[in-house]
Each structure stands twice: as C-alpha cells, then as structure tokens.
PDB file of C-alpha atoms in Angstrom:
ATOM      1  CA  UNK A   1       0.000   0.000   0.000  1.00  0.00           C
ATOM      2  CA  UNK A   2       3.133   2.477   1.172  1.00  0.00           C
ATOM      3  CA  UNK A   3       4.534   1.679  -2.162  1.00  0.00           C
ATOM      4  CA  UNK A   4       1.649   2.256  -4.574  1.00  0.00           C
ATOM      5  CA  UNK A   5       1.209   6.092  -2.479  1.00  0.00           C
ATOM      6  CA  UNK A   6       4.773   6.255  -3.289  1.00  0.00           C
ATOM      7  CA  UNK A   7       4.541   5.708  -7.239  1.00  0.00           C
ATOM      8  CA  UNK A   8       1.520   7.978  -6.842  1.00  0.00           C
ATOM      9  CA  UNK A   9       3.828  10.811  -5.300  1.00  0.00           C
ATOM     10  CA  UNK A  10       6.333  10.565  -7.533  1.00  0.00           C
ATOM     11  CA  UNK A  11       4.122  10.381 -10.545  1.00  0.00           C
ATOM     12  CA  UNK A  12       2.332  13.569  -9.218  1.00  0.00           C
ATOM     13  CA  UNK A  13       5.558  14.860  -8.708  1.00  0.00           C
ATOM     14  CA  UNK A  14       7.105  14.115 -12.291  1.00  0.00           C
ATOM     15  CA  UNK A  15       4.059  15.718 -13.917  1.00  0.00           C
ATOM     16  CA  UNK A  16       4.042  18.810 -12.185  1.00  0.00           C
ATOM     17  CA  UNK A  17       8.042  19.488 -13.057  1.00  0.00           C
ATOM     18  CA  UNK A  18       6.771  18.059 -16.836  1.00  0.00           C
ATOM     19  CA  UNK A  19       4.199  20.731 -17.021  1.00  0.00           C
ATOM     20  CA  UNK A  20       6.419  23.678 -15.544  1.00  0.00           C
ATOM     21  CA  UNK A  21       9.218  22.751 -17.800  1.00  0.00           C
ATOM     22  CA  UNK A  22       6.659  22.702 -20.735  1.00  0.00           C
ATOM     23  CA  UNK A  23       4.956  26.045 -19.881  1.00  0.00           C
ATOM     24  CA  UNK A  24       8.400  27.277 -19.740  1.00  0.00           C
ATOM     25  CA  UNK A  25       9.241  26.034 -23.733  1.00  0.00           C
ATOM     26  CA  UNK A  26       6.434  27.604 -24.395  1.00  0.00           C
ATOM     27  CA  UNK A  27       7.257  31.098 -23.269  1.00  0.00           C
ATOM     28  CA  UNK A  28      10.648  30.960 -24.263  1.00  0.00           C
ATOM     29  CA  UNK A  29       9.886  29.319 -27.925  1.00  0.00           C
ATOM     30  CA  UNK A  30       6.512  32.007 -28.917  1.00  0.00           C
ATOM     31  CA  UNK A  31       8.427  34.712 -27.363  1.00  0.00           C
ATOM     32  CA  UNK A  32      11.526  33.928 -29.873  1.00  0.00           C
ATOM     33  CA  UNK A  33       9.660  32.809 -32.795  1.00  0.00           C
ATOM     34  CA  UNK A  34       7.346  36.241 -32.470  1.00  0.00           C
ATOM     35  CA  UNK A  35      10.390  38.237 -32.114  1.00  0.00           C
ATOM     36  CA  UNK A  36      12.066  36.552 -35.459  1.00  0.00           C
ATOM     37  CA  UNK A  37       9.042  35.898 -37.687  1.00  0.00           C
ATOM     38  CA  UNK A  38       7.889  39.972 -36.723  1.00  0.00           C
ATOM     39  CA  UNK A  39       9.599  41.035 -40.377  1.00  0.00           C
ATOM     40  CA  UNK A  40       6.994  37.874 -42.302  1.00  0.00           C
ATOM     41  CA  UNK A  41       4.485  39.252 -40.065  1.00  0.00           C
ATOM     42  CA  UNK A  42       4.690  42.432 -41.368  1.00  0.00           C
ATOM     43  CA  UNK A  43       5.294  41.256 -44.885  1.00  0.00           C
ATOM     44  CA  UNK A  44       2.166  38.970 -44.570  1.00  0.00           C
ATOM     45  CA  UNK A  45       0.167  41.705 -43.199  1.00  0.00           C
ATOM     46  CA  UNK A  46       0.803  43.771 -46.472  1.00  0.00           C
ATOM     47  CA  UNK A  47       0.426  41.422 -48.444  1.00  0.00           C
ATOM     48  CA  UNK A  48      -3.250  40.246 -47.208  1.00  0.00           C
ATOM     49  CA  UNK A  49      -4.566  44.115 -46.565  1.00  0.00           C
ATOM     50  CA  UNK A  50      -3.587  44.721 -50.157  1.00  0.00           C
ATOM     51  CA  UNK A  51      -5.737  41.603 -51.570  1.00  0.00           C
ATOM     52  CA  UNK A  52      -8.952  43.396 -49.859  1.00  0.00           C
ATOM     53  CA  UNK A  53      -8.582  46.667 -47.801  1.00  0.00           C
ATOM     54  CA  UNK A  54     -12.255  46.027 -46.382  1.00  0.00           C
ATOM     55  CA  UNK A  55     -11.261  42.861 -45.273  1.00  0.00           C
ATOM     56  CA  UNK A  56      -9.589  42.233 -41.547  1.00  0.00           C
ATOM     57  CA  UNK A  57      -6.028  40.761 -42.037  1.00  0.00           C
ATOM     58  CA  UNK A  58      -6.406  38.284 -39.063  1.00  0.00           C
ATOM     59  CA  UNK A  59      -8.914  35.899 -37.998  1.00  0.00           C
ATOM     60  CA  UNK A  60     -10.411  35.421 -34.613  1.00  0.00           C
ATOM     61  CA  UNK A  61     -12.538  32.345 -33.619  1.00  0.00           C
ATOM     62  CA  UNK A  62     -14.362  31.315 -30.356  1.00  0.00           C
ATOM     63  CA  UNK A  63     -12.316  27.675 -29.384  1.00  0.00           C
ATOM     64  CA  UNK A  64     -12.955  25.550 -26.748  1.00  0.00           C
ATOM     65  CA  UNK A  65      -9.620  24.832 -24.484  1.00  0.00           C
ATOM     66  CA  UNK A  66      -8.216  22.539 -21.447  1.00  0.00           C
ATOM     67  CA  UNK A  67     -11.280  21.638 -19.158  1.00  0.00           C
ATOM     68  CA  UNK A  68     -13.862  22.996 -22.148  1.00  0.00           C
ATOM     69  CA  UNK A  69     -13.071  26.668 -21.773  1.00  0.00           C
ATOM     70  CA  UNK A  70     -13.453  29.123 -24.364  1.00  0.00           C
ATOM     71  CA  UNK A  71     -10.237  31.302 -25.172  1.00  0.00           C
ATOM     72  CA  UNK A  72     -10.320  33.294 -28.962  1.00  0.00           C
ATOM     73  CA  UNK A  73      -7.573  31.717 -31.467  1.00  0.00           C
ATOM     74  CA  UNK A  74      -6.049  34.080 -33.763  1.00  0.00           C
ATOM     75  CA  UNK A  75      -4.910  33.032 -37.758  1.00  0.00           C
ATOM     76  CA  UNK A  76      -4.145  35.063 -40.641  1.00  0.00           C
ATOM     77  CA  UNK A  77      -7.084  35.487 -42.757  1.00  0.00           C
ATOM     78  CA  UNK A  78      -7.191  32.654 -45.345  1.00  0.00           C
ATOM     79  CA  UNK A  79     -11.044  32.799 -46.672  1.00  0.00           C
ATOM     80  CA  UNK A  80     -13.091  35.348 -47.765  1.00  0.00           C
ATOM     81  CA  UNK A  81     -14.850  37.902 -44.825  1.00  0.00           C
ATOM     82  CA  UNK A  82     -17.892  36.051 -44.828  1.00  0.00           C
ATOM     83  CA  UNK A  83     -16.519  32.811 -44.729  1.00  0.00           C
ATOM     84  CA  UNK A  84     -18.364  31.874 -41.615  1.00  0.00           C
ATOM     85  CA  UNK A  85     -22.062  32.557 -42.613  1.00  0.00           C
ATOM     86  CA  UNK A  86     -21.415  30.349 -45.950  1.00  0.00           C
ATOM     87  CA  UNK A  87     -20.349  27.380 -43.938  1.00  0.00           C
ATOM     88  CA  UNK A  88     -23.752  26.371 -43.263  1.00  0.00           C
ATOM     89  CA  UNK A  89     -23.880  25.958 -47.402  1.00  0.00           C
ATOM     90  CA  UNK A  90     -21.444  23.352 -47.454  1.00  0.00           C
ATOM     91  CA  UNK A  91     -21.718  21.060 -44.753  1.00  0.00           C
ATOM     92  CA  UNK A  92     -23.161  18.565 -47.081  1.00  0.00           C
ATOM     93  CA  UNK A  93     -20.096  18.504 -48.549  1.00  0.00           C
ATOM     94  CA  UNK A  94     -17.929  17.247 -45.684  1.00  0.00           C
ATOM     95  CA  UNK A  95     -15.381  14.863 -46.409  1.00  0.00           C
ATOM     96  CA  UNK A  96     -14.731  13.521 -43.270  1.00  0.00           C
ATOM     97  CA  UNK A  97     -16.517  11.682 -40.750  1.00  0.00           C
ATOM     98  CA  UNK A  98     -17.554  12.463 -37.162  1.00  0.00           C
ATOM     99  CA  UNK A  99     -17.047  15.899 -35.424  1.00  0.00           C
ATOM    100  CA  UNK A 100     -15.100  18.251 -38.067  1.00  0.00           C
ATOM    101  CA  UNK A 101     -15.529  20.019 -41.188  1.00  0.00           C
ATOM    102  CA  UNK A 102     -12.931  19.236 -43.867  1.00  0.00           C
ATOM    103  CA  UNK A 103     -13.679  20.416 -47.655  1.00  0.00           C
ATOM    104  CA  UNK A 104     -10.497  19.739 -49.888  1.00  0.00           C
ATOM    105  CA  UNK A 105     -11.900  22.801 -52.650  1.00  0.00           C
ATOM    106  CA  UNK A 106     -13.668  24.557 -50.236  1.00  0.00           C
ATOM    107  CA  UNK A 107     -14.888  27.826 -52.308  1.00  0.00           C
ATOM    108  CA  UNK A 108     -14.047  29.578 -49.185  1.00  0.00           C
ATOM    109  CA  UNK A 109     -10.455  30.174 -49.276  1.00  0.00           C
ATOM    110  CA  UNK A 110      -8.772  32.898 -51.106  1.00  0.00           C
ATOM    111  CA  UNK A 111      -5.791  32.186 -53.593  1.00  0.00           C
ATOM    112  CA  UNK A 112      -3.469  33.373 -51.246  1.00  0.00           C
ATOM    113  CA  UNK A 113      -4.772  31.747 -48.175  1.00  0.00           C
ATOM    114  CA  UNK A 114      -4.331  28.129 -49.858  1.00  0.00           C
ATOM    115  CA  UNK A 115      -0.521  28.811 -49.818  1.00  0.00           C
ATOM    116  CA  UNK A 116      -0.616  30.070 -46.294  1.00  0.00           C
ATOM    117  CA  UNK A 117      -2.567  26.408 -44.834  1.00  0.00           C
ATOM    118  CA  UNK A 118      -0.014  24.265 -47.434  1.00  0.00           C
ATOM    119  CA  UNK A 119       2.475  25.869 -45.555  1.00  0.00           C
ATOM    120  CA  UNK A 120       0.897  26.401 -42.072  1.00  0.00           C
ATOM    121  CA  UNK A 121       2.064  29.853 -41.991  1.00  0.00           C
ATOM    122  CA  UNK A 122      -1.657  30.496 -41.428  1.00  0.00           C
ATOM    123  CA  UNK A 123      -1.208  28.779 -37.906  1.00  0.00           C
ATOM    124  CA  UNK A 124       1.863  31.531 -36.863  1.00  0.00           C
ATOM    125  CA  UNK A 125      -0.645  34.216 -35.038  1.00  0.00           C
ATOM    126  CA  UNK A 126      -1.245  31.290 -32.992  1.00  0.00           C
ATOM    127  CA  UNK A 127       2.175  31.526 -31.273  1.00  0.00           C
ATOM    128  CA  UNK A 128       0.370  34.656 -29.292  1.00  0.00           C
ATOM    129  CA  UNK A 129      -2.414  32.093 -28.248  1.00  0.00           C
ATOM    130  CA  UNK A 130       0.943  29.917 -26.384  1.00  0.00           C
ATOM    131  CA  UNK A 131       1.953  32.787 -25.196  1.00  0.00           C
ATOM    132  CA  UNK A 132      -0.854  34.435 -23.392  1.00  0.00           C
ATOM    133  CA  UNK A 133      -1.252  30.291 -22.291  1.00  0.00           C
ATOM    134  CA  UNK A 134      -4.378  29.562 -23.887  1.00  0.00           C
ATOM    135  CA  UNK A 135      -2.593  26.827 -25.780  1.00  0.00           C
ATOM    136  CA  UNK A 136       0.796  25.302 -26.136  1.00  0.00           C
ATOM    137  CA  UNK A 137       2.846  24.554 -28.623  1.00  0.00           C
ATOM    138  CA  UNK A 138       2.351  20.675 -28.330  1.00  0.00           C
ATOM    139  CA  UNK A 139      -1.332  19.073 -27.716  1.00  0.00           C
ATOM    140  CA  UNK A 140      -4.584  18.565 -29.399  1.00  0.00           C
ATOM    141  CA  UNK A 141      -6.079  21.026 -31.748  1.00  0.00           C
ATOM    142  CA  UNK A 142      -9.195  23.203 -30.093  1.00  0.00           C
ATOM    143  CA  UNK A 143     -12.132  22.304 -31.831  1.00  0.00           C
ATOM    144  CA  UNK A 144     -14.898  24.789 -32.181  1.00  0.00           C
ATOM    145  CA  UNK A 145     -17.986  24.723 -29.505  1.00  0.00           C
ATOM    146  CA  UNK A 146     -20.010  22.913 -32.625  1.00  0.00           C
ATOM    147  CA  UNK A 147     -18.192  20.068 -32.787  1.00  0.00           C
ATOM    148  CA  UNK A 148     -17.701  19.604 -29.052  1.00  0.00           C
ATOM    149  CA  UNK A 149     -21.509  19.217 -28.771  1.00  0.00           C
ATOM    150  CA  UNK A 150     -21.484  15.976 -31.206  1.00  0.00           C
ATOM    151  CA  UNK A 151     -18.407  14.909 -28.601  1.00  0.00           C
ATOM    152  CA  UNK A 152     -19.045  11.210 -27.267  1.00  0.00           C
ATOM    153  CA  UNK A 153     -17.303  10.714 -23.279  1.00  0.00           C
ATOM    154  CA  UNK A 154     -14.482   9.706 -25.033  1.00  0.00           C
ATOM    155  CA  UNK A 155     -13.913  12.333 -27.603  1.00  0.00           C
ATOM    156  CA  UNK A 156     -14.103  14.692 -24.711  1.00  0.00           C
ATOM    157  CA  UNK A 157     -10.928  13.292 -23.273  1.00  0.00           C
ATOM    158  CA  UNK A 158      -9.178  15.655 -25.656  1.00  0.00           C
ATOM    159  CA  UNK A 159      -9.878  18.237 -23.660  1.00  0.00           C
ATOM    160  CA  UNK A 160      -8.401  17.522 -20.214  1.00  0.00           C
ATOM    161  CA  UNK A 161      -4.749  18.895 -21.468  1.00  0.00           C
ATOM    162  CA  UNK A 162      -4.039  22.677 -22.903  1.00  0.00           C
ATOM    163  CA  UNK A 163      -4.612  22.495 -26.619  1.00  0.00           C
ATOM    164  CA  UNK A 164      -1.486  22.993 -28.825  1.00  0.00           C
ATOM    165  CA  UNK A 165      -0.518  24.006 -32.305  1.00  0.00           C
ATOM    166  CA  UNK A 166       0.876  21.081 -33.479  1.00  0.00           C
ATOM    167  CA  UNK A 167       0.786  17.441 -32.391  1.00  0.00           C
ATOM    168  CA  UNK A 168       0.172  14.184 -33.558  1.00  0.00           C
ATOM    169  CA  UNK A 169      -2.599  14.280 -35.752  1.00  0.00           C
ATOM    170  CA  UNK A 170      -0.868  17.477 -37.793  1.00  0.00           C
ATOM    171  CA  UNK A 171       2.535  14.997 -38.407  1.00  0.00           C
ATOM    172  CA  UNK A 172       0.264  11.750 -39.311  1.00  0.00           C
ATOM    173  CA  UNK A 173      -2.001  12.950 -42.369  1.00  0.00           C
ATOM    174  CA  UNK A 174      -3.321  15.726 -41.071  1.00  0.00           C
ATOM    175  CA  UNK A 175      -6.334  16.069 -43.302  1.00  0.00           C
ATOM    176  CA  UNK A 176      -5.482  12.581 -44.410  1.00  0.00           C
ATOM    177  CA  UNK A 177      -6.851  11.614 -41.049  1.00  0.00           C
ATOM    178  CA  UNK A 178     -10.379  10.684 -39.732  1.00  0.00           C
ATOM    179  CA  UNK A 179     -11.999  11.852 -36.517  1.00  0.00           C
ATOM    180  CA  UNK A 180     -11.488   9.208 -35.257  1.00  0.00           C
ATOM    181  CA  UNK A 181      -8.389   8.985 -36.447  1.00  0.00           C
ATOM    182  CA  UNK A 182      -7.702  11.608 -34.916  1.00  0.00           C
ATOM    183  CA  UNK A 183      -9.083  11.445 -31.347  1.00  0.00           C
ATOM    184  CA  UNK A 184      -6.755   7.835 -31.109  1.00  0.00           C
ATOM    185  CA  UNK A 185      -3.809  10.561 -31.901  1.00  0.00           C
ATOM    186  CA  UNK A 186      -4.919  12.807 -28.837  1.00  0.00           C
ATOM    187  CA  UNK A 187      -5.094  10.355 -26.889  1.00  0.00           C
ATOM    188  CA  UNK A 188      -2.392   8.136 -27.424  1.00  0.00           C
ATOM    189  CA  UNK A 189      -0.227  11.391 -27.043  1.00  0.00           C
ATOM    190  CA  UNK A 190      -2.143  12.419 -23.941  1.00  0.00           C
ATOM    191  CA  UNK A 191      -1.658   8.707 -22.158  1.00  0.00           C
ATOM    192  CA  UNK A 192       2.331   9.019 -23.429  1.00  0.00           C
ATOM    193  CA  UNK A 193       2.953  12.576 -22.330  1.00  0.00           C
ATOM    194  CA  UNK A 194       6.728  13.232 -22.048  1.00  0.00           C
ATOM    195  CA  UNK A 195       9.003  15.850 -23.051  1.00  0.00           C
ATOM    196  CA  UNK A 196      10.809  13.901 -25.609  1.00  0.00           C
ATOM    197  CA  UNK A 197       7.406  13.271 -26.824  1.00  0.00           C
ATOM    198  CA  UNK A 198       6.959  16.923 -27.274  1.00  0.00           C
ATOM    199  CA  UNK A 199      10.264  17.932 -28.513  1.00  0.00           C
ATOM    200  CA  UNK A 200      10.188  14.840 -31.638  1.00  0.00           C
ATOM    201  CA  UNK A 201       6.631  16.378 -32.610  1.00  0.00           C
ATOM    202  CA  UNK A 202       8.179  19.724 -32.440  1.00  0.00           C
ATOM    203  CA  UNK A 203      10.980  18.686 -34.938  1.00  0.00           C
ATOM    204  CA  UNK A 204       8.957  16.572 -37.152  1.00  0.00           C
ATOM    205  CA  UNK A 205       6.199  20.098 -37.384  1.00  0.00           C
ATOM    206  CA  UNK A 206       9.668  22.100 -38.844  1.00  0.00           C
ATOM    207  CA  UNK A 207       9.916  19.173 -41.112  1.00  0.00           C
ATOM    208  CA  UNK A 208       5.818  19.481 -42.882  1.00  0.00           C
ATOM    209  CA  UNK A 209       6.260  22.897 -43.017  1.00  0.00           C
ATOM    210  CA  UNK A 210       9.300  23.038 -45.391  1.00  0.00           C
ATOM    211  CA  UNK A 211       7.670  19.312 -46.763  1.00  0.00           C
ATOM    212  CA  UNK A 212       4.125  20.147 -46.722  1.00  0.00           C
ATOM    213  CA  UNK A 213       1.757  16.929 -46.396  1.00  0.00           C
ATOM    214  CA  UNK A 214      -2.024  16.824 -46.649  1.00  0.00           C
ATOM    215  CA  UNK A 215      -3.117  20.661 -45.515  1.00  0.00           C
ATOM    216  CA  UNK A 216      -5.567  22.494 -47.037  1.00  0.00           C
TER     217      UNK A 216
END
C-alpha cells in the first residue's frame, strides 16, 4: 500500500516538473519565434490588406480549451470575410466523418490563403495564443464549440490537457486523417505525455512545413 502512495507521489511529482518545464518552452519558444518571424508578419500583413482593404487581415474564432473553456484563437485570414455565414452551405459537402468540417476545394479560401494552410504559416498568429497560455505549442487542436456538442465521453478526453498548435494528428495525415483517427492521436499522445514526446513532434512540425503533407 506504502509503495503504490509512493509511485503515486512521484508520478504527481514528475508531472508537475513536466508541465512547468513545458509552460516554460512555451514562453521561451513564442516569445523567440514572435520576435524573429515579426519582419513575415509584417510582410504577410501587407500582403493580405492589399488583396482586400475592407477585409480584416487576421482571424479570430471562439475555441474551446483545457477543461472545455473558451479562449479566442487568432490566424491570418485565409477565406473570404464572410466565410463563416457560408459554412452552413457546405456542410453537405464534408469529407470527413464524425465531429469536423474538412472540404479539400472549399470555395471559401482565397488564392493566397491556400498557400498560407499548405504551408501552415496560417497557424503563426497562434504563437500569441501559447503565449498568453491559452494553448501550447504541443497538444490537441481546439475544436470549435459545434463540434464539441457531437463529442461522445471519449472524444471529450481531448480536452483535459491545454490544446497545442501542433501534435500528432498534424505529423500523421493531417487532413489525411479521420476523426477518429484523430481522437486515437490525442489520446495516445495524452496517455504518453513526455518531453521527448513533445520535442520529436516539435521537430517533425519544422519538417511538414518546409515538406508540406495533406493541408488544405
């Protein structure tokens, strides 16, 4: 009995120093990847403001978090401004099962923003989402609080961990992937939580982006 308390403790213990270490990585990685990407940032900026004026140059979207809290996610602009109200439109046109909305020529997206999700560089505003702590930059994507209501007990497993922007789903397929595909990704990464765990994802994420897979 002592000894089981014991491996409890230390487990406790291990995860606690895991999750300061990690919080840590994350400060110190968005704070230097904001302060070297600010010139593409600009650049990018231009770029999209010059494609439509009227248009806002980032996107903002309600996502649901660690412990189903809401917390805004930020993106560069890849569709057109009324993107949102059209989605209803083409739900029928899914193309993958359960929980998610995948369209592969989605009418949606701009010319422009189907570079930016080939190359992620869509995803980069996201590095002020790890920063302010609403995410990190390892764990589960945040779905959006439509999906979450089709979530069975398991599915909802996702979200006992701090979302991330990259993890194992976005360096197996990605878009290649089903739902529940996907959720088997979460949680196999969840249940093997580790450091070296984050840091191989991290190096195999600077690998899509310069080789991109199945984004769109």
């Amino acid at each position: 009995m002592e000894s089981t308390k014991t491996v409890v403790k230390s487990t406790k213990t291990a995860m606690k120093w895991y999750l300061v270490v990690k919080r840590s990585m994350d400060v110190f990685g968005s704070s230097l990847g904001l302060l070297f990407l600010t010139p593409l940032f600009i650049a990018l900026y231009l770029i999209i403001k010059c494609s439509d004026f009227r248009a806002p140059v980032f996107f903002k979207q309600a996502r649901v978090g660690k412990d189903g809290k809401l917390f805004m996610m930020y993106k560069f602009r890849t569709m057109i401004p009324d993107a949102e109200a059209k989605l209803a439109e083409l739900l029928q046109f899914n193309e993958v099962e359960g929980a998610m909305f995948k369209m592969k020529d989605d009418p949606r997206i701009t010319k422009l923003g189907r570079f930016l999700r080939k190359t992620s560089i869509d995803e980069l505003p996201q590095l002020v989402n790890v920063l302010k702590g609403n995410m990190s930059l390892v764990g589960p994507r945040p779905p959006l609080e439509r999906e979450v209501a089709e979530y069975s007990a398991r599915d909802h497993l996702r979200l006992s961990i701090t979302p991330g922007c990259t993890g194992l789903w976005q360096v197996s397929g990605r878009n290649d992937v089903s739902f529940a595909e996907m959720v088997n990704l979460d949680l196999e990464y969840i249940q093997n939580i580790s450091l070296a765990l984050d840091i191989k994802i991290l190096l195999k994420t600077v690998r899509v982006i310069f080789v991109p897979n199945s984004a769109y």
